PDB file of C-alpha atoms in Angstrom:
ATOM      1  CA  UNK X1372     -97.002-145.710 174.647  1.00 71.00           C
ATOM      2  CA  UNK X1373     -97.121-148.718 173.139  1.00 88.00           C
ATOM      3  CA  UNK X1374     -95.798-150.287 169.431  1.00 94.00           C
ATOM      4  CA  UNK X1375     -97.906-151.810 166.861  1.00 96.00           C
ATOM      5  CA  UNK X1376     -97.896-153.730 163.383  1.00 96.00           C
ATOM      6  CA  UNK X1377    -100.133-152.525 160.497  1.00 96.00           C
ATOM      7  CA  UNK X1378    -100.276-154.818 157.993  1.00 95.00           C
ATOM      8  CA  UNK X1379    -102.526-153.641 154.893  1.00 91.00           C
ATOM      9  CA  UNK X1380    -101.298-149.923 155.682  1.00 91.00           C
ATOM     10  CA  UNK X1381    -101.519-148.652 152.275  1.00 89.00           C
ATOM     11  CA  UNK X1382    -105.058-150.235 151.894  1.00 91.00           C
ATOM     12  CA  UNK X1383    -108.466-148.712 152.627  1.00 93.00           C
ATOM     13  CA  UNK X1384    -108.647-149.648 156.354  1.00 96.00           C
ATOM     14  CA  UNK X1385    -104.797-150.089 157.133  1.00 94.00           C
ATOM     15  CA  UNK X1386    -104.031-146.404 156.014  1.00 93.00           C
ATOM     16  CA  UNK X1387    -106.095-144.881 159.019  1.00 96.00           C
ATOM     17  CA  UNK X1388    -105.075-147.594 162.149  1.00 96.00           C
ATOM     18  CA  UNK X1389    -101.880-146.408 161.089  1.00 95.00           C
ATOM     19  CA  UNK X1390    -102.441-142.678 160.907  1.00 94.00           C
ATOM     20  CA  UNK X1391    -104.954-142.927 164.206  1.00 96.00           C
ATOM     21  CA  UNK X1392    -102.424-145.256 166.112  1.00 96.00           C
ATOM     22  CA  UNK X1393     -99.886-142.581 165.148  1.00 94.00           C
ATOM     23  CA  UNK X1394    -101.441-139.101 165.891  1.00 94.00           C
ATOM     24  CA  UNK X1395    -101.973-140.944 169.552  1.00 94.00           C
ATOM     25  CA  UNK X1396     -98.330-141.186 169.834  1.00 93.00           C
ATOM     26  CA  UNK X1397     -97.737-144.990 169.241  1.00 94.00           C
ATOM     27  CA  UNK X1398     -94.793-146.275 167.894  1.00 94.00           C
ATOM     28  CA  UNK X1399     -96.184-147.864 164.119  1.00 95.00           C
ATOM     29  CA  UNK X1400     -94.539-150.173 161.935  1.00 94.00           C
ATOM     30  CA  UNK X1401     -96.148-150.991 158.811  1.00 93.00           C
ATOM     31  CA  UNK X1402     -95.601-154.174 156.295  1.00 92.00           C
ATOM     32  CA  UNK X1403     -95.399-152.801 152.707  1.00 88.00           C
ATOM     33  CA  UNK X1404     -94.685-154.510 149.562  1.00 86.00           C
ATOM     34  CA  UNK X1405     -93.439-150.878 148.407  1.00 81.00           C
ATOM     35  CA  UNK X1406     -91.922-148.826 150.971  1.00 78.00           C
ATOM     36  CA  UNK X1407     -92.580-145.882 148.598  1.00 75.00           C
ATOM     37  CA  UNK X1408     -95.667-146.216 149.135  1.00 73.00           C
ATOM     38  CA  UNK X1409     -95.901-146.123 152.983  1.00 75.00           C
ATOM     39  CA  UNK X1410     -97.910-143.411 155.114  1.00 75.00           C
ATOM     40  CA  UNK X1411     -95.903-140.669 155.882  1.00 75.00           C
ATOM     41  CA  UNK X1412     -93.976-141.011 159.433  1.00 76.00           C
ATOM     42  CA  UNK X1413     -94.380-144.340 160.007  1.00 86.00           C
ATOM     43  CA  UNK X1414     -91.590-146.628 160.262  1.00 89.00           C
ATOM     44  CA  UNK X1415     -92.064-149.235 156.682  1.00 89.00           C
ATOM     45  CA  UNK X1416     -90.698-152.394 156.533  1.00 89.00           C
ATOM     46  CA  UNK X1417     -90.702-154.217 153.116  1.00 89.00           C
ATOM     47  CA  UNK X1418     -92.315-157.476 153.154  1.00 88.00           C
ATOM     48  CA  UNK X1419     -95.125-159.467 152.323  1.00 87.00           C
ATOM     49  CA  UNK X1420     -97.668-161.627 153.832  1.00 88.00           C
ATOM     50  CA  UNK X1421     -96.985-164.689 152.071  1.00 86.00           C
ATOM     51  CA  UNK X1422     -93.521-164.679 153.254  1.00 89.00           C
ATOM     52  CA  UNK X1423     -93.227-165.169 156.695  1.00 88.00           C
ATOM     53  CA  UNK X1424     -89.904-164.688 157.465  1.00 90.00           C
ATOM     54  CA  UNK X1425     -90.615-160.762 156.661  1.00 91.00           C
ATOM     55  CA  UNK X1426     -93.578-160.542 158.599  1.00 91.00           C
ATOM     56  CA  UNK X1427     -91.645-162.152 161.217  1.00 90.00           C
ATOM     57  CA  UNK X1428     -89.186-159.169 161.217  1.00 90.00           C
ATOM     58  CA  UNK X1429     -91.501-156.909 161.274  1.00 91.00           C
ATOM     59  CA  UNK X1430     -93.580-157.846 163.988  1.00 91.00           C
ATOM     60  CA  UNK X1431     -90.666-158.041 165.981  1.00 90.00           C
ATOM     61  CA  UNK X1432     -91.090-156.342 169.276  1.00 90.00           C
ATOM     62  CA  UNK X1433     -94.165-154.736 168.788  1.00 94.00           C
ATOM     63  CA  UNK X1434     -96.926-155.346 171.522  1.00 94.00           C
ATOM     64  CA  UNK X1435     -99.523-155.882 168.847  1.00 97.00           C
ATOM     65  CA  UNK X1436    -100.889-156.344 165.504  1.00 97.00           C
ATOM     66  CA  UNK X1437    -103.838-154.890 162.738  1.00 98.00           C
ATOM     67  CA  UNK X1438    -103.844-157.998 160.312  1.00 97.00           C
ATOM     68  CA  UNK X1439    -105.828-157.876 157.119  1.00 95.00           C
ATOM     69  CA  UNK X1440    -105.407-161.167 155.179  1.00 91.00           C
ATOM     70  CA  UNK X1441    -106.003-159.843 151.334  1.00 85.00           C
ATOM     71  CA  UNK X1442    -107.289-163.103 149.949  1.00 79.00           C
ATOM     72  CA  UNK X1443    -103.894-164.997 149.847  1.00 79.00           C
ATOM     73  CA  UNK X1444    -103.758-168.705 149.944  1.00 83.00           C
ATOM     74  CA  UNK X1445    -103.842-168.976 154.177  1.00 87.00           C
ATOM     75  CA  UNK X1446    -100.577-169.876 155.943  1.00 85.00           C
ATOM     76  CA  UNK X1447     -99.976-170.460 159.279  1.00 91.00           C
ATOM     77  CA  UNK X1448     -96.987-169.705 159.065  1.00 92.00           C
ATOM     78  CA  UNK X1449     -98.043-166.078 158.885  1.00 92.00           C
ATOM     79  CA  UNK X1450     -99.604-166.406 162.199  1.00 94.00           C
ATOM     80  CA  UNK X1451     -96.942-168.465 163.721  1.00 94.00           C
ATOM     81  CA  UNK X1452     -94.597-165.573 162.977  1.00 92.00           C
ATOM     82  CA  UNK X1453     -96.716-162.878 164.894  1.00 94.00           C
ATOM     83  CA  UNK X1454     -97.156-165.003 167.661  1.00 94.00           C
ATOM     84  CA  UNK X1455     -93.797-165.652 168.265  1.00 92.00           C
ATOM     85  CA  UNK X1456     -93.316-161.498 168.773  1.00 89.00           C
ATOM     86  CA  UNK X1457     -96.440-160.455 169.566  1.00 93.00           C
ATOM     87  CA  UNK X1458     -99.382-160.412 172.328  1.00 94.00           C
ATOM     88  CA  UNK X1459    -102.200-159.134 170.784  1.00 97.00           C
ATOM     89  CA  UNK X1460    -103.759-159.362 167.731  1.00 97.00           C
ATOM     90  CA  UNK X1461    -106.945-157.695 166.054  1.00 98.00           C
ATOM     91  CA  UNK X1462    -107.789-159.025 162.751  1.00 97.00           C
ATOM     92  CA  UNK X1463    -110.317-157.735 160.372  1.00 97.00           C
ATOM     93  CA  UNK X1464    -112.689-160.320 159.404  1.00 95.00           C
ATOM     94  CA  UNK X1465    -115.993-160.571 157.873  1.00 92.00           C
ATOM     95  CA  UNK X1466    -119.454-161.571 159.409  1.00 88.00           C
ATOM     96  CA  UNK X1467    -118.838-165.897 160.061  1.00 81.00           C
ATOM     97  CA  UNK X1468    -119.658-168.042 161.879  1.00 73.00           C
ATOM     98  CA  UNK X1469    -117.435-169.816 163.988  1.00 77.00           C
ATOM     99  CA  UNK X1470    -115.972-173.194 163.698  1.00 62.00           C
ATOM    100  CA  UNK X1471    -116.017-176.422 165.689  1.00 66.00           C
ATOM    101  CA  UNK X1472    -112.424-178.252 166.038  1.00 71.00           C
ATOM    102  CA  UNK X1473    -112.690-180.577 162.692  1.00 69.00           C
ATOM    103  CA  UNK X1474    -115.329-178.406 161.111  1.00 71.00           C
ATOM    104  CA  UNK X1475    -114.276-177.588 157.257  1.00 71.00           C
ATOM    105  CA  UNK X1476    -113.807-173.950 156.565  1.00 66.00           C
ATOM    106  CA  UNK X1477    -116.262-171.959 154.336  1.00 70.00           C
ATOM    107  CA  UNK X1478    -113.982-169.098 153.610  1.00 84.00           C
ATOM    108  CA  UNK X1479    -110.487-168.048 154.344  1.00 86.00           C
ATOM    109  CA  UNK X1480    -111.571-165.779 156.928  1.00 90.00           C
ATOM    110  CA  UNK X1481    -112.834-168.603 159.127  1.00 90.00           C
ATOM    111  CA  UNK X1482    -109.796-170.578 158.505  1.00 92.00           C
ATOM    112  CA  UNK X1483    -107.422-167.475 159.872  1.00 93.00           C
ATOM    113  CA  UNK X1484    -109.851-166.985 162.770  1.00 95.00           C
ATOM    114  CA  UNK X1485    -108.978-170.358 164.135  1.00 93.00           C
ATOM    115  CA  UNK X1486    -105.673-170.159 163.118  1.00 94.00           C
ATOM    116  CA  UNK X1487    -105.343-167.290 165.089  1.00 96.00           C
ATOM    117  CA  UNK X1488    -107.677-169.015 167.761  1.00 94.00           C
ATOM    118  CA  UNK X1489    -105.210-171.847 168.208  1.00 93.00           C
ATOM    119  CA  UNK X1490    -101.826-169.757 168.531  1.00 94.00           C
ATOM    120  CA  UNK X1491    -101.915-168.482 171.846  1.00 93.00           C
ATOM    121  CA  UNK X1492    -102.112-164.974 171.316  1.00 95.00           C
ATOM    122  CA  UNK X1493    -104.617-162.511 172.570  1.00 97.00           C
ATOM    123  CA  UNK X1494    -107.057-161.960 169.586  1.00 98.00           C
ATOM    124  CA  UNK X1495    -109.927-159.743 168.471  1.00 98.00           C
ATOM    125  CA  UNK X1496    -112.007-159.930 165.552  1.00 98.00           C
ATOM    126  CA  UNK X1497    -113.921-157.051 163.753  1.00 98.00           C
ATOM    127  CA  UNK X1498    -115.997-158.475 161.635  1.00 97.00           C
ATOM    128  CA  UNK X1499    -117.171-156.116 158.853  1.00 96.00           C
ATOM    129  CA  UNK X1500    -120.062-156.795 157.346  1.00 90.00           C
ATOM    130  CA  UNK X1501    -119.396-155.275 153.689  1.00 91.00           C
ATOM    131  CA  UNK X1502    -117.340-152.221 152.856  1.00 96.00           C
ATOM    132  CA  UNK X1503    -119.425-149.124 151.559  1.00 97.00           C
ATOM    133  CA  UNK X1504    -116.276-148.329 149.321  1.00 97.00           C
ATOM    134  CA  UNK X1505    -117.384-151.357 147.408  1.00 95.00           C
ATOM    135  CA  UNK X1506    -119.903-149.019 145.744  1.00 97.00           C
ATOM    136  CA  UNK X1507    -117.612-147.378 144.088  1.00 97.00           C
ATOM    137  CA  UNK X1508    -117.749-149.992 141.246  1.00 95.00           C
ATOM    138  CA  UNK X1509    -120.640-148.386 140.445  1.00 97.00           C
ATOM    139  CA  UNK X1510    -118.326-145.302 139.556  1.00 97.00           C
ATOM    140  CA  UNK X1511    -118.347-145.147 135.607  1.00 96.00           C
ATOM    141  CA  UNK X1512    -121.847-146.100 135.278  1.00 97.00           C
ATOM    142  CA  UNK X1513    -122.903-142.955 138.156  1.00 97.00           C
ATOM    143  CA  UNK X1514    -121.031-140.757 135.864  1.00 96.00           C
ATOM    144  CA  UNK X1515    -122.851-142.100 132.842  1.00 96.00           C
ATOM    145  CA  UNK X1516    -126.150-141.551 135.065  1.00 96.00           C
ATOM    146  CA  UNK X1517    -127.794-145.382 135.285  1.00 97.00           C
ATOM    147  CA  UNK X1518    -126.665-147.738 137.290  1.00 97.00           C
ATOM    148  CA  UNK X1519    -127.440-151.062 135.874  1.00 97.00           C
ATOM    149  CA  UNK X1520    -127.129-153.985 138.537  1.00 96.00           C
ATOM    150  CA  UNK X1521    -129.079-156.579 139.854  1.00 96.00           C
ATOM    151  CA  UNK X1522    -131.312-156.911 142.931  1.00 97.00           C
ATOM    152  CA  UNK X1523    -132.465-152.337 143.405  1.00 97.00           C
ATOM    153  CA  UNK X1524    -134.310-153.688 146.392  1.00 97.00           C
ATOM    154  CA  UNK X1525    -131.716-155.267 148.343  1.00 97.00           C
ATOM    155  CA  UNK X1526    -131.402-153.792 151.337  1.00 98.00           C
ATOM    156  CA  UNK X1527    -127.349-153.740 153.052  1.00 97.00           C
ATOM    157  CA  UNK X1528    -125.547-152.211 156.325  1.00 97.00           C
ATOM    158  CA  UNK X1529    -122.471-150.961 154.404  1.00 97.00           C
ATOM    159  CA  UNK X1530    -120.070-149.665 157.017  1.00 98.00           C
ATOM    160  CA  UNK X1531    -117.563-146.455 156.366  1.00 98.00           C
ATOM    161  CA  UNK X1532    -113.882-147.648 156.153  1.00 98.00           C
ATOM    162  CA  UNK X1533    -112.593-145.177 158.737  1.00 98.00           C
ATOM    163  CA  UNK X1534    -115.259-146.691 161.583  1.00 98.00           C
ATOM    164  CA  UNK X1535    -113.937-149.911 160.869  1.00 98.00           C
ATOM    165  CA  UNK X1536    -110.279-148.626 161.938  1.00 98.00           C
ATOM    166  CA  UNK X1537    -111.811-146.716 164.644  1.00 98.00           C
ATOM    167  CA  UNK X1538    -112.958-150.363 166.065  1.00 98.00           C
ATOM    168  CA  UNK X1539    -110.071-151.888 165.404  1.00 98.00           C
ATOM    169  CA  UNK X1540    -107.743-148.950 167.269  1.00 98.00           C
ATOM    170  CA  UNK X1541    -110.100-149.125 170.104  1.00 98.00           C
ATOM    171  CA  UNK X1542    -109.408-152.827 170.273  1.00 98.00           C
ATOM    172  CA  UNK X1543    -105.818-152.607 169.993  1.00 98.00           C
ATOM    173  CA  UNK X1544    -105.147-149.747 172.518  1.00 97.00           C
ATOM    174  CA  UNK X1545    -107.929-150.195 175.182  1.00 97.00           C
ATOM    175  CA  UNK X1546    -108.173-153.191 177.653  1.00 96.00           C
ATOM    176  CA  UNK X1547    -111.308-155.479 177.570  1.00 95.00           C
ATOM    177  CA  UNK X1548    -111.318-157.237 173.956  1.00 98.00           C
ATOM    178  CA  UNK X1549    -109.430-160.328 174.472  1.00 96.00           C
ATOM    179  CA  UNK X1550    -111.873-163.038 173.099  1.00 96.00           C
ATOM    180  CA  UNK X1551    -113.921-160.717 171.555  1.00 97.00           C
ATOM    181  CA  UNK X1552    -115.771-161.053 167.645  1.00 97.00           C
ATOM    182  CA  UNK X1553    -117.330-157.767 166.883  1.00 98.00           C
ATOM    183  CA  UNK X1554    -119.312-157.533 164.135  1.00 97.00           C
ATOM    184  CA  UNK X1555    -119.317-154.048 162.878  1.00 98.00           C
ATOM    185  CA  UNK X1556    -122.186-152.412 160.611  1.00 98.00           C
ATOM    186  CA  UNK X1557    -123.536-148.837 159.202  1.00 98.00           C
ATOM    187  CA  UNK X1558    -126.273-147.639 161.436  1.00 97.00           C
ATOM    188  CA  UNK X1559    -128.777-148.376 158.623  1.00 97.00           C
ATOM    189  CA  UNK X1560    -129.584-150.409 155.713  1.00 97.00           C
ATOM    190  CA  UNK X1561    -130.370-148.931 152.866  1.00 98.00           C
ATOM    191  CA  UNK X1562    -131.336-150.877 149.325  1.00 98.00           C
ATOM    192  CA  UNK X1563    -129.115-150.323 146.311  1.00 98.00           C
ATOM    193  CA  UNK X1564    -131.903-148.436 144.825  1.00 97.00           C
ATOM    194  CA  UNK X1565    -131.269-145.701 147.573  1.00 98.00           C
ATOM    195  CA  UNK X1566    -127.559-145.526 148.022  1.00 98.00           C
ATOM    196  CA  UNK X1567    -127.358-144.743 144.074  1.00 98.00           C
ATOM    197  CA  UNK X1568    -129.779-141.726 144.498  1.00 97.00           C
ATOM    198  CA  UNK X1569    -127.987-140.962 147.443  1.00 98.00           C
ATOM    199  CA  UNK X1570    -124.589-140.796 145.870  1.00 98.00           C
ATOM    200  CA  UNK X1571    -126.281-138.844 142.657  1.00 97.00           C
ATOM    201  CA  UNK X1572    -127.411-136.563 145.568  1.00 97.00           C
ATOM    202  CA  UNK X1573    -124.126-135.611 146.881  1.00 97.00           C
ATOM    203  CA  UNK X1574    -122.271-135.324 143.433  1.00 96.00           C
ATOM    204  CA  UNK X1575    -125.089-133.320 142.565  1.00 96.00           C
ATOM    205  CA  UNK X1576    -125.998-135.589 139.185  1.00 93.00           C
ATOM    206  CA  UNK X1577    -129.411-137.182 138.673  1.00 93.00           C
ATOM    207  CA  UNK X1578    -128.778-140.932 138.303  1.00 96.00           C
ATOM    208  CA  UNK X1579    -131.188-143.469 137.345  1.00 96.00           C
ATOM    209  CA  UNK X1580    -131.233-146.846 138.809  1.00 97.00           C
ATOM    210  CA  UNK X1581    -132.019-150.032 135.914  1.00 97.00           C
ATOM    211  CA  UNK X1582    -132.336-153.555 137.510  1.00 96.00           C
ATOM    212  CA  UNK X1583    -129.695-155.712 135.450  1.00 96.00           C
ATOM    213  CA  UNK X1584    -131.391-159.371 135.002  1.00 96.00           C
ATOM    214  CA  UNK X1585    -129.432-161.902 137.629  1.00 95.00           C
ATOM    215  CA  UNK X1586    -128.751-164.183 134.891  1.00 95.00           C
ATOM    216  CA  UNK X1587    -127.093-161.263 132.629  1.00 96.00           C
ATOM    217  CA  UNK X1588    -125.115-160.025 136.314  1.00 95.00           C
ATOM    218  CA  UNK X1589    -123.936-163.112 136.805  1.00 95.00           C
ATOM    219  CA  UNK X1590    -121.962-163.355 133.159  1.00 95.00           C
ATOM    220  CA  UNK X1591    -120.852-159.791 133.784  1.00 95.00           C
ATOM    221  CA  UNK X1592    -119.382-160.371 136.801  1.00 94.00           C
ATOM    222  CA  UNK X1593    -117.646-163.437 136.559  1.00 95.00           C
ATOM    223  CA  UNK X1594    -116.081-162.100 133.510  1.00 95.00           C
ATOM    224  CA  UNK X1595    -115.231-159.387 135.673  1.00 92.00           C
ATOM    225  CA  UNK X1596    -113.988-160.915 139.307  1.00 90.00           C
ATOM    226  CA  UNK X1597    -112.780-164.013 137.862  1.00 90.00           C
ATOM    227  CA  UNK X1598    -114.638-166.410 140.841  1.00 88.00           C
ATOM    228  CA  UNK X1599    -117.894-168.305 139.521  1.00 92.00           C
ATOM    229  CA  UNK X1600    -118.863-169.428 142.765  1.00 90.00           C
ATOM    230  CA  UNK X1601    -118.023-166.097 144.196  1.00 89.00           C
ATOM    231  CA  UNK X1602    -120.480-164.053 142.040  1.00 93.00           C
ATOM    232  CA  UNK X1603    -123.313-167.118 142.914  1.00 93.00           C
ATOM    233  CA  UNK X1604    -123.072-166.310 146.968  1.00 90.00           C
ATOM    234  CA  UNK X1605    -123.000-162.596 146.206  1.00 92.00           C
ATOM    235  CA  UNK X1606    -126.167-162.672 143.957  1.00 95.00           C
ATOM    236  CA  UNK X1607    -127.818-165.341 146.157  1.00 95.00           C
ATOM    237  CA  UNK X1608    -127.049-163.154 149.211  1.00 93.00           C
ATOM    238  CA  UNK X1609    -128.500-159.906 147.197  1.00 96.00           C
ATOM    239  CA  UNK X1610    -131.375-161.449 146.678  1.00 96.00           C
ATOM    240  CA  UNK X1611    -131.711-163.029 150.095  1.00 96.00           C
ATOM    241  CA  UNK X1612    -131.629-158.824 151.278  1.00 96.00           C
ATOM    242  CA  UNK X1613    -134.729-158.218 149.267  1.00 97.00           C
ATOM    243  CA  UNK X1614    -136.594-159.651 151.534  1.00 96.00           C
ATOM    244  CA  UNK X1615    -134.786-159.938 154.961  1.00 96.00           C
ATOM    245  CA  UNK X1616    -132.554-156.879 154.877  1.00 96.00           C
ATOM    246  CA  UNK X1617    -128.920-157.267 156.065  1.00 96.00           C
ATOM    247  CA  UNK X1618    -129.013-156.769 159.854  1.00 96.00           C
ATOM    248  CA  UNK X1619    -127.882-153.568 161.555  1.00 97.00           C
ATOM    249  CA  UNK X1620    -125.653-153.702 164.565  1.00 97.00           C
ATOM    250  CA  UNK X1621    -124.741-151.155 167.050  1.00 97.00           C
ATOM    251  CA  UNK X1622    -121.324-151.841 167.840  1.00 98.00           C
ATOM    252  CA  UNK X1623    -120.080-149.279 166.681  1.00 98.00           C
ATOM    253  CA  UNK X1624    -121.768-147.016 168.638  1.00 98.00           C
ATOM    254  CA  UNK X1625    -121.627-148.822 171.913  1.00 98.00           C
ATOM    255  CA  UNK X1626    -117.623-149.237 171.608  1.00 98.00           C
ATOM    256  CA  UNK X1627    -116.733-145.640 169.990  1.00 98.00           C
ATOM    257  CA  UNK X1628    -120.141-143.914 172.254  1.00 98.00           C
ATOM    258  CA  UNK X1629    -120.646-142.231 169.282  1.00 98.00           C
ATOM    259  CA  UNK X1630    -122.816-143.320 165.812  1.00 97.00           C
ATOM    260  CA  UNK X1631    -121.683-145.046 163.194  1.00 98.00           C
ATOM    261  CA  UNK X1632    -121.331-142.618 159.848  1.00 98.00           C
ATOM    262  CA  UNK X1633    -123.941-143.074 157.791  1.00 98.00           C
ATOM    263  CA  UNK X1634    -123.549-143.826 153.655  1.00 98.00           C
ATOM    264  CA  UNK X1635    -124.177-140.321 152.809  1.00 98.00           C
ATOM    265  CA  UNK X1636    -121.038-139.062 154.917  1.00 98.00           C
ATOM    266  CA  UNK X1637    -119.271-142.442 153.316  1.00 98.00           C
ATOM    267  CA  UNK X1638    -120.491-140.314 149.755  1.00 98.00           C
ATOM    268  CA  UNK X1639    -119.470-137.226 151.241  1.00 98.00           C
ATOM    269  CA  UNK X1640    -116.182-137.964 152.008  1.00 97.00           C
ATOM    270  CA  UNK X1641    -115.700-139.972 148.376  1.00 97.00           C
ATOM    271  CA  UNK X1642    -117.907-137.663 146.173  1.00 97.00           C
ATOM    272  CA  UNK X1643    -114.636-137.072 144.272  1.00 96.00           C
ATOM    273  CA  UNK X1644    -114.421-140.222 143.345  1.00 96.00           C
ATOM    274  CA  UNK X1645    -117.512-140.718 141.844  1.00 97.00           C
ATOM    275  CA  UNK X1646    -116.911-137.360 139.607  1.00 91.00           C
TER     276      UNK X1646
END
C-alpha cells in the first residue's frame, strides 16, 4: 500500500480522498490548520499552506499528494516543498485553459498548474467545472420558498463533491494519469430554474423561483463575496449559459465505468441542509 498527503481534508472534497484513500488501506496524512478537526484515523499534521516549511513536513515520505489551493496568494514555495518529497501529485483545479511559457495567468489555478508543470513531479489535474454544493447559498431563501437570483435559464453541469474525490483517488492510486487534465462534470445540465424545483422536490417544500435583475445581483453579491470583478465573470458567465449551456463531459463515467451522480442525489444526500 502506498502513503499519501491530503491537503484540504476537512473541506468538502478533501474529507472523502481521505476517508476513500483510507478504507483502501493507504497510509493518509492530512495537513490541518486544527488537528481537532481532522477525520477520524488519519494521521494530522498541523500546518498550513502558506507556510511551506509545514507542508514540507508533512509531505515527507509520502508517495503522493491531493492538493487543493483555497484561494491563497500562490507560492511556489508550496510546490517546491512537495516536490522535494513527493512523486505524484493530483491537484484539483477548475476548467482553464492552459498556458504558454510567458503567457500571464488569468486565475490562480492556472498559475499553480504551471507551477506544478515546471517542478518535475508527476501531476494530474481534475478540473471541476463548478461544485453543486455551491447551491447551497440558496439555503435560507429555499426555506423561505423563492429563490431570488439572476439568470433562471442558465443552464450548468454542477458535479457532486464525492465524484470529484472519486477522480482524484482513481488518479492517485491507479497507473496511467501522468500528464493528464481531466475535466470533470455532472452528467447533465440543468438551468437554475430546475435545480431549485428539484431541491424543493426532495425537501418536500414548494419553492418558487424569482429572476433577481443582474444589475440588483451584482450589488448583492459583491457586498456579499467581497470581489467586484469576481461577481462580473460569474454573472457574465451565467448569462453566457442561457444560451450555450455549460458543456457536459463524461469523464467521470469513462474513468470510474460508472455515471456521474446526478443533482438530485447531490440534493438527496444534502436535503438536510437545505431544511
Amino acid at each position: 500500500m502506498s502513503s499519501y498527503l491530503v491537503t484540504g481534508a476537512t473541506g468538502r472534497v478533501g474529507r472523502h480522498v481521505a476517508a476513500s484513500l483510507a478504507e483502501a488501506g493507504h497510509a493518509v496524512r492530512a495537513l490541518v490548520r486544527d488537528t481537532a478537526g481532522a477525520p477520524a484515523g488519519i494521521d494530522a499534521v498541523k500546518g498550513d499552506l502558506s507556510s511551506p516549511e509545514t507542508l514540507e513536513r508533512a509531505a515527507r515520505g509520502v508517495d503522493a499528494v491531493y492538493l487543493m489551493w483555497p484561494g491563497l496568494p500562490v507560492d511556489s514555495r508550496a510546490v517546491d516543498a512537495i516536490a522535494r518529497s513527493a512523486r505524484h501529485v493530483v491537484y484539483l483545479s477548475t476548467d482553464v485553459a492552459d498556458l504558454a511559457d510567458g503567457e500571464p495567468a488569468a486565475s490562480f489555478h492556472q498559475e499553480i498548474e504551471r507551477l506544478i508543470r515546471r517542478s518535475g513531479l508527476a501531476w494530474t489535474f481534475v478540473r471541476a467545472i463548478d461544485f453543486a454544493a455551491n447551491t447551497l447559498a440558496w439555503a435560507d431563501q429555499i426555506r423561505r420558498g423563492v429563490v431570488r437570483w439572476p439568470y433562471g435559464d442558465a443552464a450548468r453541469s454542477l458535479i457532486h463533491e464525492r465524484d470529484i474525490a472519486d477522480v482524484a483517488v482513481h488518479a492517485l492510486t491507479t497507473p496511467g494519469h501522468d500528464g493528464a487534465a481531466y475535466v470533470v462534470t455532472g452528467p447533465e445540465s440543468l438551468t437554475h430554474r430546475e435545480q431549485v424545483r428539484i431541491i424543493g422536490e426532495v425537501v418536500g417544500r414548494e419553492v418558487r423561483w424569482e429572476d433577481l435583475p443582474p444589475e440588483i445581483a451584482r450589488e448583492q453579491l459583491t457586498a456579499a463575496w467581497g470581489d467586484a470583478a469576481f461577481v462580473q465573470a460569474r454573472l457574465k458567465a451565467w448569462q453566457g449559459f442561457v444560451d450555450e449551456p455549460e458543456r457536459v463531459t463524461d469523464t467521470v463515467e469513462r474513468l470510474l465505468g460508472r455515471p456521474a451522480r446526478t443533482f438530485r442525489q447531490w440534493a438527496e444526500d444534502h436535503a438536510s441542509d437545505f431544511r
